[in-house]
Coordinates of C-alpha atoms in Angstrom, one line a residue:
X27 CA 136.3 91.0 -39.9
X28 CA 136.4 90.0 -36.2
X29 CA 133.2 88.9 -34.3
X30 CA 132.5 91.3 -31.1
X31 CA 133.3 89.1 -28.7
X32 CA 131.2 89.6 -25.0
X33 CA 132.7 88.1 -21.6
X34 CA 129.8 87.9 -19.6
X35 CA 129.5 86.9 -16.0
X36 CA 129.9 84.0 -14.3
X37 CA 126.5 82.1 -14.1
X38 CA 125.4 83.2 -18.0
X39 CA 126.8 80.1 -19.3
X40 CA 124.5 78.2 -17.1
X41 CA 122.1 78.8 -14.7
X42 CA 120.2 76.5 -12.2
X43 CA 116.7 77.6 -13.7
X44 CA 115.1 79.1 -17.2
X45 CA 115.0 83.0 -16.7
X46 CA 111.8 84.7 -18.0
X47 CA 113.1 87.7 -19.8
X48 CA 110.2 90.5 -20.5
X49 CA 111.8 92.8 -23.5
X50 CA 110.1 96.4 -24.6
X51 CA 109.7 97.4 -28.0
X52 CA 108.7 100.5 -30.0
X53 CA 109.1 99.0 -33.6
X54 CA 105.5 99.4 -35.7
X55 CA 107.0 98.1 -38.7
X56 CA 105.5 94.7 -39.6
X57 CA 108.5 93.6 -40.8
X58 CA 110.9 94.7 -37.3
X59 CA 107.9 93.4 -35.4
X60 CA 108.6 89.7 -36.5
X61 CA 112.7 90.8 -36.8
X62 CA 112.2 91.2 -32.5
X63 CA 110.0 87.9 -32.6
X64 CA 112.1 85.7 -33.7
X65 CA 115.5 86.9 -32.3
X66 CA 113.5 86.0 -29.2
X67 CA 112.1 82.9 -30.4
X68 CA 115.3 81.1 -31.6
X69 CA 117.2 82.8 -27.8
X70 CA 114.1 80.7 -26.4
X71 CA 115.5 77.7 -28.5
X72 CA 119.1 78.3 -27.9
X73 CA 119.1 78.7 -24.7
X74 CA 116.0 77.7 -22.6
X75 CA 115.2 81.5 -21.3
X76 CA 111.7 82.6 -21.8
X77 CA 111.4 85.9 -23.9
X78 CA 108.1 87.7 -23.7
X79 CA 108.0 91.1 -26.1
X80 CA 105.8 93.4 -25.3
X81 CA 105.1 96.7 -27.4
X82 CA 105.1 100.1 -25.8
X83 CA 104.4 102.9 -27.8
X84 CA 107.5 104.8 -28.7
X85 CA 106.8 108.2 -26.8
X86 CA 105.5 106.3 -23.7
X87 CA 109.0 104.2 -23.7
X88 CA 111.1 106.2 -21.6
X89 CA 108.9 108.0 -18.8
X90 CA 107.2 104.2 -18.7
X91 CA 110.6 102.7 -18.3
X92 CA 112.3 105.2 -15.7
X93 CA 109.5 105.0 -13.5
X94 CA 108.8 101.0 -13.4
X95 CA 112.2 100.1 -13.3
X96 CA 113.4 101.3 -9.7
X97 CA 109.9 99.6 -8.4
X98 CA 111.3 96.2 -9.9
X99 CA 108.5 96.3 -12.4
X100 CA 110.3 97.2 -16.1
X101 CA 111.5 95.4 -18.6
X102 CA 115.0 93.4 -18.7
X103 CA 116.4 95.3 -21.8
X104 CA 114.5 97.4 -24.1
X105 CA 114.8 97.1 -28.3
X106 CA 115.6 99.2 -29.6
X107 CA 116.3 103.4 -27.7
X108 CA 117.6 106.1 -29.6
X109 CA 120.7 107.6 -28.1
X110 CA 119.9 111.1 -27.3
X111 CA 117.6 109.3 -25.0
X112 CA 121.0 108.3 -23.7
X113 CA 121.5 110.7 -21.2
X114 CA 118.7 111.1 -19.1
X115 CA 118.0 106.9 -18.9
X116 CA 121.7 106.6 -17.5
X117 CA 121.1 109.7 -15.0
X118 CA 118.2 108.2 -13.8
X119 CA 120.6 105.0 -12.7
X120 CA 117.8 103.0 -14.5
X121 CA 120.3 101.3 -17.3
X122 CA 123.4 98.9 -16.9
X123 CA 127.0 100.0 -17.7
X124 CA 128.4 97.6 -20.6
X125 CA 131.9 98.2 -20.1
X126 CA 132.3 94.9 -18.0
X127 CA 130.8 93.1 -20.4
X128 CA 132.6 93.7 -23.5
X129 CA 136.2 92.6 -24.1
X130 CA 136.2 93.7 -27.6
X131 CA 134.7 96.5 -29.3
X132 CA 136.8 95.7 -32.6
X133 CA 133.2 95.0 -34.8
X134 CA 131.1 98.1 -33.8
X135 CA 131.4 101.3 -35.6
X136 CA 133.1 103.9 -33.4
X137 CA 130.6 106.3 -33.9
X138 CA 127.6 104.4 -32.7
X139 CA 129.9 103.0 -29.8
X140 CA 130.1 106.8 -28.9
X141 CA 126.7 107.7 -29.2
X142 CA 125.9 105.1 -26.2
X143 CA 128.7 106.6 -24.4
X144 CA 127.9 108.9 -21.3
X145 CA 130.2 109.8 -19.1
X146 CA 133.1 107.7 -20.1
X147 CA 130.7 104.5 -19.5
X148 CA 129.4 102.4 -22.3
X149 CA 125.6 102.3 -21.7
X150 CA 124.2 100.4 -25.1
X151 CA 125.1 97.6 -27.5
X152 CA 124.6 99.5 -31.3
X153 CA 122.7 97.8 -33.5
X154 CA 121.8 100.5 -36.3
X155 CA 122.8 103.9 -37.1
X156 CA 122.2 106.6 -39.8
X157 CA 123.6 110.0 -41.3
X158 CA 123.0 112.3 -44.1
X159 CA 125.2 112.1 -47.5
X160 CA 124.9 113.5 -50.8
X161 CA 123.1 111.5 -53.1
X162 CA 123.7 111.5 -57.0
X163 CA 122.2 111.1 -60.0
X164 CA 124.5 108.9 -62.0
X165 CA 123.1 110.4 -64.9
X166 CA 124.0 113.9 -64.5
X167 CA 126.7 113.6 -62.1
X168 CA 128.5 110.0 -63.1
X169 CA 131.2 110.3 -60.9
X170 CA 131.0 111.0 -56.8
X171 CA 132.4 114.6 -56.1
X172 CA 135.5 114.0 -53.7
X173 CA 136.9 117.8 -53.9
X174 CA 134.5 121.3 -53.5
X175 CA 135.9 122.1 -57.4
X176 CA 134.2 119.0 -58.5
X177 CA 131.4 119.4 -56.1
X178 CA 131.0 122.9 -57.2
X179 CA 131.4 121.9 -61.1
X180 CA 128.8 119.5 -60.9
X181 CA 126.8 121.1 -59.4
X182 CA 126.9 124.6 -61.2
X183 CA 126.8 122.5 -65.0
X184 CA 123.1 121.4 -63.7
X185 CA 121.9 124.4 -62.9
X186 CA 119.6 126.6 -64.6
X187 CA 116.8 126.1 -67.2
X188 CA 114.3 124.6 -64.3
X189 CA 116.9 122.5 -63.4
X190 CA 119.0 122.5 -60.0
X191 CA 122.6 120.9 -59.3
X192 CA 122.0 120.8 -55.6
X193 CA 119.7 121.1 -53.1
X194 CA 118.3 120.3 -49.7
X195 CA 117.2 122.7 -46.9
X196 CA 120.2 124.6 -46.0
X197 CA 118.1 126.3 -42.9
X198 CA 118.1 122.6 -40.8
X199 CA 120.6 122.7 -38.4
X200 CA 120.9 119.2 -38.0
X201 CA 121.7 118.8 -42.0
X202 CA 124.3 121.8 -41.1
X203 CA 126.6 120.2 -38.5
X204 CA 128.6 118.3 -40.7
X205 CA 129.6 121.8 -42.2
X206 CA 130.0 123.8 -38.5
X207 CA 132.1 119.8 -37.6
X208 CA 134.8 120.6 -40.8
X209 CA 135.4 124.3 -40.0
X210 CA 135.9 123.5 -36.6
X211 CA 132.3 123.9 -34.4
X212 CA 130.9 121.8 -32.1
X213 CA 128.1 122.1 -30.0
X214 CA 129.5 120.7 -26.6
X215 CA 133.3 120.1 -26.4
X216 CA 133.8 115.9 -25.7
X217 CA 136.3 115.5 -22.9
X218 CA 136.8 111.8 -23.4
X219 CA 133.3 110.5 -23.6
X220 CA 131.6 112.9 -21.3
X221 CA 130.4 116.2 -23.0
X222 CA 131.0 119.8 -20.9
X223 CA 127.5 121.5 -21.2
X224 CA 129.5 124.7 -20.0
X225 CA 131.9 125.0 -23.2
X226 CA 128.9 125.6 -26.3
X227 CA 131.2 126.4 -29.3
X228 CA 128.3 127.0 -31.3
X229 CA 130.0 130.9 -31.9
X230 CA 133.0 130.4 -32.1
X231 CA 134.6 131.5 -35.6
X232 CA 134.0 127.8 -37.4
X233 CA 130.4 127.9 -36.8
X234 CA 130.4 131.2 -38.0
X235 CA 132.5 130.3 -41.0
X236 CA 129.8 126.9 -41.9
X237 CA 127.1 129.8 -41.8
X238 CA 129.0 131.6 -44.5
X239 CA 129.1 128.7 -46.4
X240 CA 125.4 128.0 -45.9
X241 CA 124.9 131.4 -47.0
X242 CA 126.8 131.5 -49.9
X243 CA 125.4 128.2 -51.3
X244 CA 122.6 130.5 -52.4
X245 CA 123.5 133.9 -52.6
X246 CA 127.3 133.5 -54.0
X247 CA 127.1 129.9 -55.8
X248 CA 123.3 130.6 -56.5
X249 CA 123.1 126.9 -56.1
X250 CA 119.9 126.7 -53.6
X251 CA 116.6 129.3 -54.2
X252 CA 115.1 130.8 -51.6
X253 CA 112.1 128.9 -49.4
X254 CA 113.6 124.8 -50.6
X255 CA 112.0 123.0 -48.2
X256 CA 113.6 119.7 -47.8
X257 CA 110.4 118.2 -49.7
X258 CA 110.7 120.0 -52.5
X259 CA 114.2 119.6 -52.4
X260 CA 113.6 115.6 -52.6
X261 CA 110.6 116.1 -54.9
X262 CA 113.1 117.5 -57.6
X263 CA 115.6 114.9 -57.2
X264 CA 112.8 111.8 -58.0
X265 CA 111.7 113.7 -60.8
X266 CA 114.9 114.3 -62.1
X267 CA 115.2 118.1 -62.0
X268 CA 118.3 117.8 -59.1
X269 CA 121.7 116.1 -59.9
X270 CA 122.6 115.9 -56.1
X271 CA 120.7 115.9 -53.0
X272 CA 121.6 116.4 -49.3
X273 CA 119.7 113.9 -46.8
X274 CA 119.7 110.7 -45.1
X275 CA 119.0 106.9 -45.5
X276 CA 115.0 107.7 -44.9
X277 CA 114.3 109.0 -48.0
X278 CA 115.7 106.2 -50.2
X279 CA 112.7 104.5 -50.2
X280 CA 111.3 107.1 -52.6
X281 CA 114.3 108.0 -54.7
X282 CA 114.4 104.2 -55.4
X283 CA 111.0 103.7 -56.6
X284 CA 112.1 106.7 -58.8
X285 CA 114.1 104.6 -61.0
X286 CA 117.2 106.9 -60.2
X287 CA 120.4 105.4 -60.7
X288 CA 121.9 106.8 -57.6
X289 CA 124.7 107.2 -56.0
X290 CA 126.0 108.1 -52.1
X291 CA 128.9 109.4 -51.1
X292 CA 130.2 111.8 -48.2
X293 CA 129.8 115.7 -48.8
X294 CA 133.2 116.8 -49.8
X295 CA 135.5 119.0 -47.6
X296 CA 134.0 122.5 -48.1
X297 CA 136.2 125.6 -49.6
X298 CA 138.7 126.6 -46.5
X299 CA 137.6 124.1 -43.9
X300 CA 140.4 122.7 -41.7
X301 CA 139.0 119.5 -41.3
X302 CA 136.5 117.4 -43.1
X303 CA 133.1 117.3 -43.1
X304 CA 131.3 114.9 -40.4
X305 CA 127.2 114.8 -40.1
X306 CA 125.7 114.2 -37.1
X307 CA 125.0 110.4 -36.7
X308 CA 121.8 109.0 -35.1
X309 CA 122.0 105.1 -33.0
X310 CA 119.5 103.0 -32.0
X311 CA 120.8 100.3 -29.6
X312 CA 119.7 97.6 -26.9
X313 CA 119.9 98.7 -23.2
X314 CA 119.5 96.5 -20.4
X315 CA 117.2 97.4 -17.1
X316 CA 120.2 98.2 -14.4
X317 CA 117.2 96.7 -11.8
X318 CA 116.8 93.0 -13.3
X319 CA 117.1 90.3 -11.7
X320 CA 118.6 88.7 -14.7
X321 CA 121.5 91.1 -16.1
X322 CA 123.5 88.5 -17.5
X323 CA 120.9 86.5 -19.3
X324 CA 119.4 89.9 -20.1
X325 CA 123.4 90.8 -21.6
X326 CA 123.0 87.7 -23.4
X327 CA 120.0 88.6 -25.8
X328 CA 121.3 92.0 -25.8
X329 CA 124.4 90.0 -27.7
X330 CA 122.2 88.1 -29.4
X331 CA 120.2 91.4 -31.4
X332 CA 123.4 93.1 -32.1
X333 CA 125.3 90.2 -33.3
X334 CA 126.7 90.7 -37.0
X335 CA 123.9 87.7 -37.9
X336 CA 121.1 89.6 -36.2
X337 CA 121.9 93.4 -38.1
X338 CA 122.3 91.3 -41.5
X339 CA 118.4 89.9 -40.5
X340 CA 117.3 93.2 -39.3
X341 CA 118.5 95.1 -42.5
X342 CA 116.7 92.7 -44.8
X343 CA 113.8 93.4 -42.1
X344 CA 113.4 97.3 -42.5
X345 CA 116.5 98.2 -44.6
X346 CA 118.6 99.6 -41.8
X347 CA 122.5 100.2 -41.6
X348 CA 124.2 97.7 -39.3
X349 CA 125.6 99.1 -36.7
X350 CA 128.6 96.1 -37.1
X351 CA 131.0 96.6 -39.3
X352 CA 131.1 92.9 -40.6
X353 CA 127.5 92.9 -41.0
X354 CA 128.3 96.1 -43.4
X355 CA 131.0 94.1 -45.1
X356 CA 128.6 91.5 -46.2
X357 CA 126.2 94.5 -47.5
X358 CA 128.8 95.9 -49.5
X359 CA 126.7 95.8 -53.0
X360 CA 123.9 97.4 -50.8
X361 CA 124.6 101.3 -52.3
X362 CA 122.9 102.3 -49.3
X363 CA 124.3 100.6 -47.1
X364 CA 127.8 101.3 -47.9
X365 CA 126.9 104.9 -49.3
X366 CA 126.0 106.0 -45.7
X367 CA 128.1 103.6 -43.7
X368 CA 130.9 105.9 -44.7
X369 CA 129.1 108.9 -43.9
X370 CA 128.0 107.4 -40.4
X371 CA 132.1 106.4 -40.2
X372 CA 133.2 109.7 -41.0
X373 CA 130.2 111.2 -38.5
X374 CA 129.7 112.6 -34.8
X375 CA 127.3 111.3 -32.6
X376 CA 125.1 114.1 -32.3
X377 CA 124.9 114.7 -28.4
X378 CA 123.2 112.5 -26.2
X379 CA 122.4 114.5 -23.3
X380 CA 119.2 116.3 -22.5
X381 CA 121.1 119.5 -22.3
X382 CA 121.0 119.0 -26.3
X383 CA 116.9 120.2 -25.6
X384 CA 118.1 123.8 -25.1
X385 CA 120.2 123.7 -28.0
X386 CA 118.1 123.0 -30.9
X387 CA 115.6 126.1 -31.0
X388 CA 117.9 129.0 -30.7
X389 CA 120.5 127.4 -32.8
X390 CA 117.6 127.0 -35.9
X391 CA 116.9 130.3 -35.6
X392 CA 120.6 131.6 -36.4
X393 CA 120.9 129.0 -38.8
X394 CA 117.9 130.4 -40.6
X395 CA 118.3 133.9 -40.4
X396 CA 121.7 133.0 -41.8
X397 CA 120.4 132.1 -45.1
X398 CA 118.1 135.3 -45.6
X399 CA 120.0 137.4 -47.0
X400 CA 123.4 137.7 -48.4
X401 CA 126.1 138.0 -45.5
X402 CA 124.4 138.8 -42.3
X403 CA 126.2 139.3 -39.2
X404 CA 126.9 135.8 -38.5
X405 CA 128.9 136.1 -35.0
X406 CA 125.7 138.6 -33.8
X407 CA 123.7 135.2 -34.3
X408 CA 125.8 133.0 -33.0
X409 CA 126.2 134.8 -29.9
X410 CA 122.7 135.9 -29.5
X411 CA 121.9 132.0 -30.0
X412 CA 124.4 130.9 -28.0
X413 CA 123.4 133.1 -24.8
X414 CA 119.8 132.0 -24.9
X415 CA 121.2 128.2 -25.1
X416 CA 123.1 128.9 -22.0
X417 CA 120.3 130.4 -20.5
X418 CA 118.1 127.5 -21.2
X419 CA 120.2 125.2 -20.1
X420 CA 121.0 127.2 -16.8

């Protein structure tokens, strides 16, 4: 695998004084706590720049950082920000553009590249990223479902008698999108890397279809009872009453101190879908202060944390999936790891605009009166949802 390889500006290599870098951080974890320490002690080492880290509490972070930077008071880069943060940091002209800093991309997953991508402009360096799969017991299901007849097969030979073949919570629309993604949805239509808040497609005729689906996991396949919270859902798959659950890296943790020989794999295309199924895909990523006084020394630790030898640290740190795709080639007997690298591969990054604020309530609501009943008027939904999301956003 190639190396990302950064060009940085002239006077990186060397300047005529030690910088003093301050870098935010929101990690509480003891073990990404000392991850951030001593990426900045050995850049101290390497280099000669001073790194202090300083800990801001994850829901002061961006208000904090928008306001101080303009005033020449903020950090020089920030470790880590989730990218639906994205949007309002980089219309607030309080971040740096990347572009002219990267020459090659060739290491980072695509998805998490697009997830720091606003406007056409590259905005953050990835470092991790995560998805939901399906998850298997190897016992009941010893081979990953690639087709919806072995999905379904599975799934309907484990059913019944207390027992379940699938589950998760079917009324999350956040679970859902990989569905509404294969039968053609979207939430707002990407125009090369910016995303048109005035085309929603969230009722158009695939989102409708992926609520059908929904729908008929429990009323048609009988597959999914009535009020499985995602809880219970993961309750009966440590306890060995589920052969395949729907849900993402956080809930390995649990499942592994089950005992369950697992396994991960992406959810297969579902029954008339025109394309394949792609989850929504959450990034975390370093951003650098667009105000500091020392961008390319700032670019230069931001290198530095994403590099493929930092996410190989930073995984052993917390368990997180590299971002770099190296990094993930070197975790390839990591089942999680690979498991939901392909299903962050095959992902979207799920919008990182605040627009996406507007979309999330109305959109929850169709999603769960679509599972309520057998066949509602899906399109009524949609549209009803989709009017209010326009109005919110208006």
């Amino acid at each position: 695998m190639k190396k990302v390889v950064l060009a940085l500006t002239v006077g990186l290599a060397g300047s005529a004084s030690a910088a003093n870098l301050t870098m935010w951080t929101s990690f509480e974890a003891a073990g990404e706590i000392a991850w951030v320490k001593a990426q900045a002690a050995q850049f101290e080492k390497k280099t000669g720049h001073k790194v202090t880290v300083v800990s801001v509490p994850f829901a002061q972070t961006q208000d904090k950082f928008i306001q101080s930077a303009p005033k020449g008071q903020g950090p020089d880069l920030i470790a880590t920000e989730p990218h639906d943060r994205l949007g309002r940091y980089a219309a607030s002209g309080v971040i740096e553009p990347l572009d002219k800093y990267v020459t090659s991309r060739s290491d980072y997953d695509r998805t998490a590249l697009g997830a720091f991508t606003y406007k056409g402009k590259l905005f953050g360096l990835p470092l991790n990223a995560e998805a939901v799969a399906l998850i298997y017991n190897k016992k009941l299901v010893p081979q990953a479902p690639t087709t919806w007849a072995a999905f379904l097969k599975a799934a309907q030979a484990n059913t019944g008698s207390g027992k379940f073949g699938y589950l998760t919570d079917i009324s999350e629309p956040y679970k859902s999108y990989g569905f509404v993604s294969a039968y053609g949805g979207y939430v707002f239509k990407n125009d090369g890397g910016t995303l048109n808040t005035g085309d929603v497609g969230l009722d158009n005729t695939g989102t409708a279809k992926a609520l059908g689906f929904l729908n008929d996991l429990r009323y048609k396949y009988n597959l999914v009872p009535e009020g499985v919270s995602q809880d219970a859902a993961k309750s009966a798959f440590v306890d060995g009453r589920a052969a395949m659950l729907y849900t993402g890296p956080w809930d390995m943790g649990d499942i592994k101190k089950a005992g369950i020989d697992y396994g991960i794999a992406n959810f297969p295309t579902p029954p008339g879908a025109t394309g394949k199924w792609s989850p929504f895909v959450g990034v975390r990523a370093v951003l650098v202060n667009a105000y500091s006084k020392n961008k390319p020394v700032a670019v230069q630790l931001a290198r530095q944390l994403t590099s493929p030898e930092a996410q190989l640290a930073y995984n052993k740190a917390g368990g997180a999936i590299p971002a770099s795709l190296s990094a993930r080639a070197r975790l390839k007997s990591d089942p999680v790891v690979a498991g939901f690298g392909r299903a962050i591969s095959a992902g979207t990054a799920m919008p990182n605009i605040s627009e996406m604020g507007a979309v999330w309530g109305p959109w929850a609501a169709a999603t769960a009166q679509a599972v309520q009943k057998p066949g509602p008027n899906y399109a009524g939904l949609l549209q009803k949802a989709v009017s209010e999301i326009e109005s919110n956003i208006k």
